[in-house]
Tab-separated table of C-alpha atoms in Angstrom:
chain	number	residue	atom	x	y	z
A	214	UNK	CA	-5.198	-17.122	-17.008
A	215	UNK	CA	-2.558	-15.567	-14.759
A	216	UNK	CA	-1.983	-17.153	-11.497
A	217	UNK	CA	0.054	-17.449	-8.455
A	218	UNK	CA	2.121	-19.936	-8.169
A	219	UNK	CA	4.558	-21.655	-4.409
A	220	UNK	CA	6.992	-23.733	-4.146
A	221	UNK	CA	7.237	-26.335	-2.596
A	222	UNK	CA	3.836	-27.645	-2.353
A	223	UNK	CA	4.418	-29.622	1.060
A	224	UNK	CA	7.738	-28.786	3.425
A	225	UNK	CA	8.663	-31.315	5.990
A	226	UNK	CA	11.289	-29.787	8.657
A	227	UNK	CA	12.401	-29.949	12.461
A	228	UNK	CA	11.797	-27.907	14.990
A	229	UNK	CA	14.634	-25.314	15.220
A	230	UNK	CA	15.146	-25.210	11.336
A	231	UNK	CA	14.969	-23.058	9.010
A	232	UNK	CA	12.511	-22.893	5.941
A	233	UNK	CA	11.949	-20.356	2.746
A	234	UNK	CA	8.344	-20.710	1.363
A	235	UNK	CA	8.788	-19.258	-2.361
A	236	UNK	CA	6.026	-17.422	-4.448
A	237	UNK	CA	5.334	-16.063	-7.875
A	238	UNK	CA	3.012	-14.087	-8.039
A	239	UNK	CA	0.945	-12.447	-10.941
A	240	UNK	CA	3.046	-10.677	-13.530
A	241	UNK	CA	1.570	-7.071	-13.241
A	242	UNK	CA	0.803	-7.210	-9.751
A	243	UNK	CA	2.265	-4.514	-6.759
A	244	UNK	CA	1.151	-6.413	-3.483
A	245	UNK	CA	2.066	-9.419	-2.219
A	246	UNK	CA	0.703	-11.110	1.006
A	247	UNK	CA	1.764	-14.157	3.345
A	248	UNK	CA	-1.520	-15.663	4.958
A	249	UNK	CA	-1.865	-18.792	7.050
A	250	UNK	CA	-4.416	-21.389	7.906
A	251	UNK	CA	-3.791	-23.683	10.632
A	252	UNK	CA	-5.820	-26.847	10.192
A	253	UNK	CA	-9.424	-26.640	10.721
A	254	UNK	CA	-9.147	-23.247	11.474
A	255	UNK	CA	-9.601	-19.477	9.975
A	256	UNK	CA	-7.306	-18.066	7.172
A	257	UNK	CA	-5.292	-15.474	9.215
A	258	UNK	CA	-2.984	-12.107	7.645
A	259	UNK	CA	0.615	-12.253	8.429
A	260	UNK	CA	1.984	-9.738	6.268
A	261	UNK	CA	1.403	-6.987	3.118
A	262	UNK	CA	4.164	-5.840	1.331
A	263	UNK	CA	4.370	-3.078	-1.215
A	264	UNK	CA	7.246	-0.899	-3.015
A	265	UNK	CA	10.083	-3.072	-1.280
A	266	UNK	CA	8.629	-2.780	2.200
A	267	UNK	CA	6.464	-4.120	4.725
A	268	UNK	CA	3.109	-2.163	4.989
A	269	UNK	CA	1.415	-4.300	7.464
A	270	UNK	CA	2.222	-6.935	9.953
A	271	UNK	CA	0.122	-8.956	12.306
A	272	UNK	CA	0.785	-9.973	15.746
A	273	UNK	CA	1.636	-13.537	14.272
A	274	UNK	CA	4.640	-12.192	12.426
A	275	UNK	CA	7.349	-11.834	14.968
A	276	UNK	CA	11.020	-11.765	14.625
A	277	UNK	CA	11.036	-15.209	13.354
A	278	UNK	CA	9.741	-14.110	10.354
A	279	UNK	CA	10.891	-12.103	7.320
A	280	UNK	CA	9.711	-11.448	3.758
A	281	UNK	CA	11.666	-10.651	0.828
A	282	UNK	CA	11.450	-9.824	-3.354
A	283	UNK	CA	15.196	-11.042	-4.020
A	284	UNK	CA	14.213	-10.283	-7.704
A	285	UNK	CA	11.363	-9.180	-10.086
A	286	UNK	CA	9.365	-12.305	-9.665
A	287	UNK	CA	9.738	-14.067	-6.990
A	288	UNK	CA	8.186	-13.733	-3.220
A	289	UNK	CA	9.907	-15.187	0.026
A	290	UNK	CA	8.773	-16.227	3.390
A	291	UNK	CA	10.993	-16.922	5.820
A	292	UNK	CA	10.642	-18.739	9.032
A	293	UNK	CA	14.157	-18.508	10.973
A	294	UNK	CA	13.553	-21.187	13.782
A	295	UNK	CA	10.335	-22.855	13.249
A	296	UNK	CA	8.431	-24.047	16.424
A	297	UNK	CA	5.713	-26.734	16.225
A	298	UNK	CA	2.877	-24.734	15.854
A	299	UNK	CA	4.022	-23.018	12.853
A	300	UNK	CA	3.031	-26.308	10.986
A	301	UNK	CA	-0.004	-24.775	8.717
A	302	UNK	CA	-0.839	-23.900	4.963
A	303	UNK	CA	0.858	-21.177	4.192
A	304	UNK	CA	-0.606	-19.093	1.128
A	305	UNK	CA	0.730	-16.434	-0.661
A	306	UNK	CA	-1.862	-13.671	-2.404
A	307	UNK	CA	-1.539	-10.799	-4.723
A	308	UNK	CA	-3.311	-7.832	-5.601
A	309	UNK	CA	-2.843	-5.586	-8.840
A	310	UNK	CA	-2.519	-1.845	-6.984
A	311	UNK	CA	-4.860	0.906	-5.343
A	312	UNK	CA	-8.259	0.231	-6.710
A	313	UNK	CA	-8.016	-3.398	-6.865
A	314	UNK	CA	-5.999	-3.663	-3.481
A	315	UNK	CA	-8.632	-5.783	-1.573
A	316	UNK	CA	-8.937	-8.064	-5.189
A	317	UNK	CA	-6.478	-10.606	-4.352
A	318	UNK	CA	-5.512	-13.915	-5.847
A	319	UNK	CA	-3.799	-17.019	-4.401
A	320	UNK	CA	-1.657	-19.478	-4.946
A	321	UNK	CA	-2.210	-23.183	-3.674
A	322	UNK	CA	-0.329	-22.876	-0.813
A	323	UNK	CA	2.600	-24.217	0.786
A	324	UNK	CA	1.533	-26.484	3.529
A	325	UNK	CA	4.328	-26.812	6.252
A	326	UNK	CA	4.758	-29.866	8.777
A	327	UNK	CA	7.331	-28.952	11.533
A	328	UNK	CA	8.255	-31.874	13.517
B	526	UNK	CA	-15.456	-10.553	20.221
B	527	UNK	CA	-14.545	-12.130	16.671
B	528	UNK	CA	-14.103	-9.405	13.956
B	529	UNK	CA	-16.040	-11.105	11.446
B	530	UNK	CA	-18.329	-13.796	12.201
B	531	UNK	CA	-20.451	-16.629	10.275
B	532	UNK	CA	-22.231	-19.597	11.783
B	533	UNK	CA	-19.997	-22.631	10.264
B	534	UNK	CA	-22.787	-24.885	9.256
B	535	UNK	CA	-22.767	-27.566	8.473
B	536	UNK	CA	-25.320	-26.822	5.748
B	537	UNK	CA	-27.018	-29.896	3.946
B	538	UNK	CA	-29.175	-29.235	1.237
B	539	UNK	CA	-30.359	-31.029	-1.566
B	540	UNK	CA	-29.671	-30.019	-4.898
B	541	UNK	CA	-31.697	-27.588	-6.371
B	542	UNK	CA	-32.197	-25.679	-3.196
B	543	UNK	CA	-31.959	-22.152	-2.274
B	544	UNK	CA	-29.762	-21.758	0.755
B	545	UNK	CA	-28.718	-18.328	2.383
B	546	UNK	CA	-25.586	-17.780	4.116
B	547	UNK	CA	-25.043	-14.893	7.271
B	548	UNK	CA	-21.838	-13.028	8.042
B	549	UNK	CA	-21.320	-10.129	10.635
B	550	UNK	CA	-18.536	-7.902	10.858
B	551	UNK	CA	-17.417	-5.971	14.024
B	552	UNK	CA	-15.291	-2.982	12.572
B	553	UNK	CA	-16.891	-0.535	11.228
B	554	UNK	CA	-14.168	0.646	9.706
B	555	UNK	CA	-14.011	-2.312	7.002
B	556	UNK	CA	-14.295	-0.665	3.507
B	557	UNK	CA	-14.804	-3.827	1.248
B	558	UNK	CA	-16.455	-7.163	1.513
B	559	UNK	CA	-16.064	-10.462	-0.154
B	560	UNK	CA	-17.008	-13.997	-0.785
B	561	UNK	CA	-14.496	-16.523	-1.302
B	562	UNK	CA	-15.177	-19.995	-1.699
B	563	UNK	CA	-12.567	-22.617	-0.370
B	564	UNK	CA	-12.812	-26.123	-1.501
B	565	UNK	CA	-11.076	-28.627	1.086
B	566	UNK	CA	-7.095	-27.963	1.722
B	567	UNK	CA	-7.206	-25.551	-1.529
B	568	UNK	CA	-6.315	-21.750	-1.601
B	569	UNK	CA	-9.432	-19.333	-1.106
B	570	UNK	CA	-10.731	-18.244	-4.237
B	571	UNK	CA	-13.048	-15.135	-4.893
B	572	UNK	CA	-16.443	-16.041	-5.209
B	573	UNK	CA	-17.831	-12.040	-5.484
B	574	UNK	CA	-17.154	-8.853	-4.126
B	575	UNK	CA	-20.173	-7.536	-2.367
B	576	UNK	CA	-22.000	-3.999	-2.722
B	577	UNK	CA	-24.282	-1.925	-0.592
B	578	UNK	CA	-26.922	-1.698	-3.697
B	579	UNK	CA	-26.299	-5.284	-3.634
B	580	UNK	CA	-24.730	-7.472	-6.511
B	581	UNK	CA	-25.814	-10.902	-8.391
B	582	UNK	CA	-23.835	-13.206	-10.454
B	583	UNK	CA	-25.681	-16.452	-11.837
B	584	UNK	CA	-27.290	-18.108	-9.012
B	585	UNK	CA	-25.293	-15.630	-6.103
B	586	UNK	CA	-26.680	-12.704	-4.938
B	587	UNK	CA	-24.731	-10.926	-2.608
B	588	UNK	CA	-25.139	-7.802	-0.643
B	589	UNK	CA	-24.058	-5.984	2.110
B	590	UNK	CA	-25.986	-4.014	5.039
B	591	UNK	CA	-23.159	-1.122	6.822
B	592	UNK	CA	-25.844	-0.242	9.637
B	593	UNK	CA	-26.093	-3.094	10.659
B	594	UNK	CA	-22.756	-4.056	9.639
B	595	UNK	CA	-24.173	-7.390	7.924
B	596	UNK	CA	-23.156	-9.342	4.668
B	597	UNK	CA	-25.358	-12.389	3.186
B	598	UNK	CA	-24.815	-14.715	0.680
B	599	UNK	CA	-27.514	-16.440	-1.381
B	600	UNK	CA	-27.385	-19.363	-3.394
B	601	UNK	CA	-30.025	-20.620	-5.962
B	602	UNK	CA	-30.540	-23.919	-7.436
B	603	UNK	CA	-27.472	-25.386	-5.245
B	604	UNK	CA	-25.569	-27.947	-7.565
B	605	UNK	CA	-22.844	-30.159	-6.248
B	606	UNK	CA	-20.327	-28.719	-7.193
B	607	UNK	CA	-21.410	-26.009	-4.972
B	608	UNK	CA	-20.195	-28.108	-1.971
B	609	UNK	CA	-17.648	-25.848	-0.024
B	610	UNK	CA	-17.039	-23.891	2.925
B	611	UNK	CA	-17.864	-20.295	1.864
B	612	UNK	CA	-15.434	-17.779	3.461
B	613	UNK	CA	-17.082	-14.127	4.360
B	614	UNK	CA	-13.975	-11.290	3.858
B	615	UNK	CA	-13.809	-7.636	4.789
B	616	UNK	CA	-10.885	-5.337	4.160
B	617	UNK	CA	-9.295	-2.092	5.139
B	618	UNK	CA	-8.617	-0.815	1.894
B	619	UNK	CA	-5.217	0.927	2.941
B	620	UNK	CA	-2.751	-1.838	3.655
B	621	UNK	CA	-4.724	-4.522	1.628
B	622	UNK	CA	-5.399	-6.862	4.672
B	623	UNK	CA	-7.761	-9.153	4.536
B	624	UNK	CA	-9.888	-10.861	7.300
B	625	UNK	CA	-11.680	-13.667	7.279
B	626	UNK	CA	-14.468	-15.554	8.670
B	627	UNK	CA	-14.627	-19.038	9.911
B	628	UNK	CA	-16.379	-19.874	6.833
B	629	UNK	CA	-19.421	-21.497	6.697
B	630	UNK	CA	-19.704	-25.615	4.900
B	631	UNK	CA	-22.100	-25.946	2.516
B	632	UNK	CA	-23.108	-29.940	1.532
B	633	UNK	CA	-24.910	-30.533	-1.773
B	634	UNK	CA	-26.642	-33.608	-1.942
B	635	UNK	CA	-28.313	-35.626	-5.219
């Protein structure tokens, strides 16, 4: 079965640094979605993407942030100068297109400790 | 006033039982609704979409009230492998966004 898959599983860095949170996701799939679930709390949206381009953004995903598709598979996050409460799972999801936009799938997450 | 809301639980039931799970959402713009389950520091994983007419799958029934702007969840004969927190999930279909709940913890015990 197809599935999402991130890189690296756990990401250790200091406060000020920079850090790329990679993603595959599925094969045939045309969204792709950064979420983020601070521990013991609520999975939250940072950002959809679609066609090359951001088509949402949440209050969470300031200029510190970017997303990119560098090539045909793969999925960044970037975090430019993380702070200490960016330390979180970080999960990225896909979807396959229109009808099945809200059917998405996730990876296992990427679960950042800034220091 | 949270967007979408569930009552976290702790839920302990033995196995075998039924147990029923509550979600509200505040937007009544939401156009889809989901359960995902989440098993501890894992990814979310769809459990079943949910449908007005209302929608079963094994031992889940789901379904979804928009007056009242209400989603349930409904488990029968609870195994444990049940044991999860249970993640309520609307959507606004046009950017794909999802939003979820709290999540409520369900506890199966022998």
């Amino acid at each position: 079965e197809p599935e999402v898959t991130q890189t690296p599983s756990h990401q250790v860095t200091q406060m000020g640094q920079e850090v790329i949170l990679r993603c595959v996701p599925i094969s045939n799939h045309l969204y792709f979605y950064w979420y983020r679930q601070i521990l013991g709390q609520k999975v939250e949206f940072l950002v959809s993407f679609y066609n090359n381009e951001i088509s949402e953004k949440s209050e969470i995903f300031d200029d510190q942030f970017s997303v990119e598709r560098p090539d045909g598979s793969n999925f960044t996050l970037k975090i430019r100068s993380t702070k200490l409460e960016d330390s979180a799972m970080y999960f990225c999801a896909s979807s396959e297109g229109p009808r099945g936009v809200g059917t998405q799938y996730f990876g296992p997450g990427t679960r950042l400790t800034v220091l | 006033r949270k967007e979408v809301e569930q009552d976290p639980g702790p839920f302990n039931v033995p196995e075998g039982a039924t147990v029923a799970f509550n979600c509200t959402y505040s937007n009544s713009a939401s156009q889809s609704f989901f359960w995902y389950r989440q098993d501890c520091r894992k990814e979310p994983k769809l459990l079943m979409s949910v449908y007005s007419s209302g929608n079963e799958d094994g031992r889940f029934t789901a379904q979804l009230n928009r007056a009242s702007q209400y989603i349930s969840l409904l488990i029968r004969d609870s195994k444990l492998s049940d044991s999860a927190t249970y993640l309520c999930v609307v959507n606004r279909r046009r950017t794909g966004k999802l939003i979820f709940g709290q999540g409520t913890t369900l506890q199966v015990k022998p």
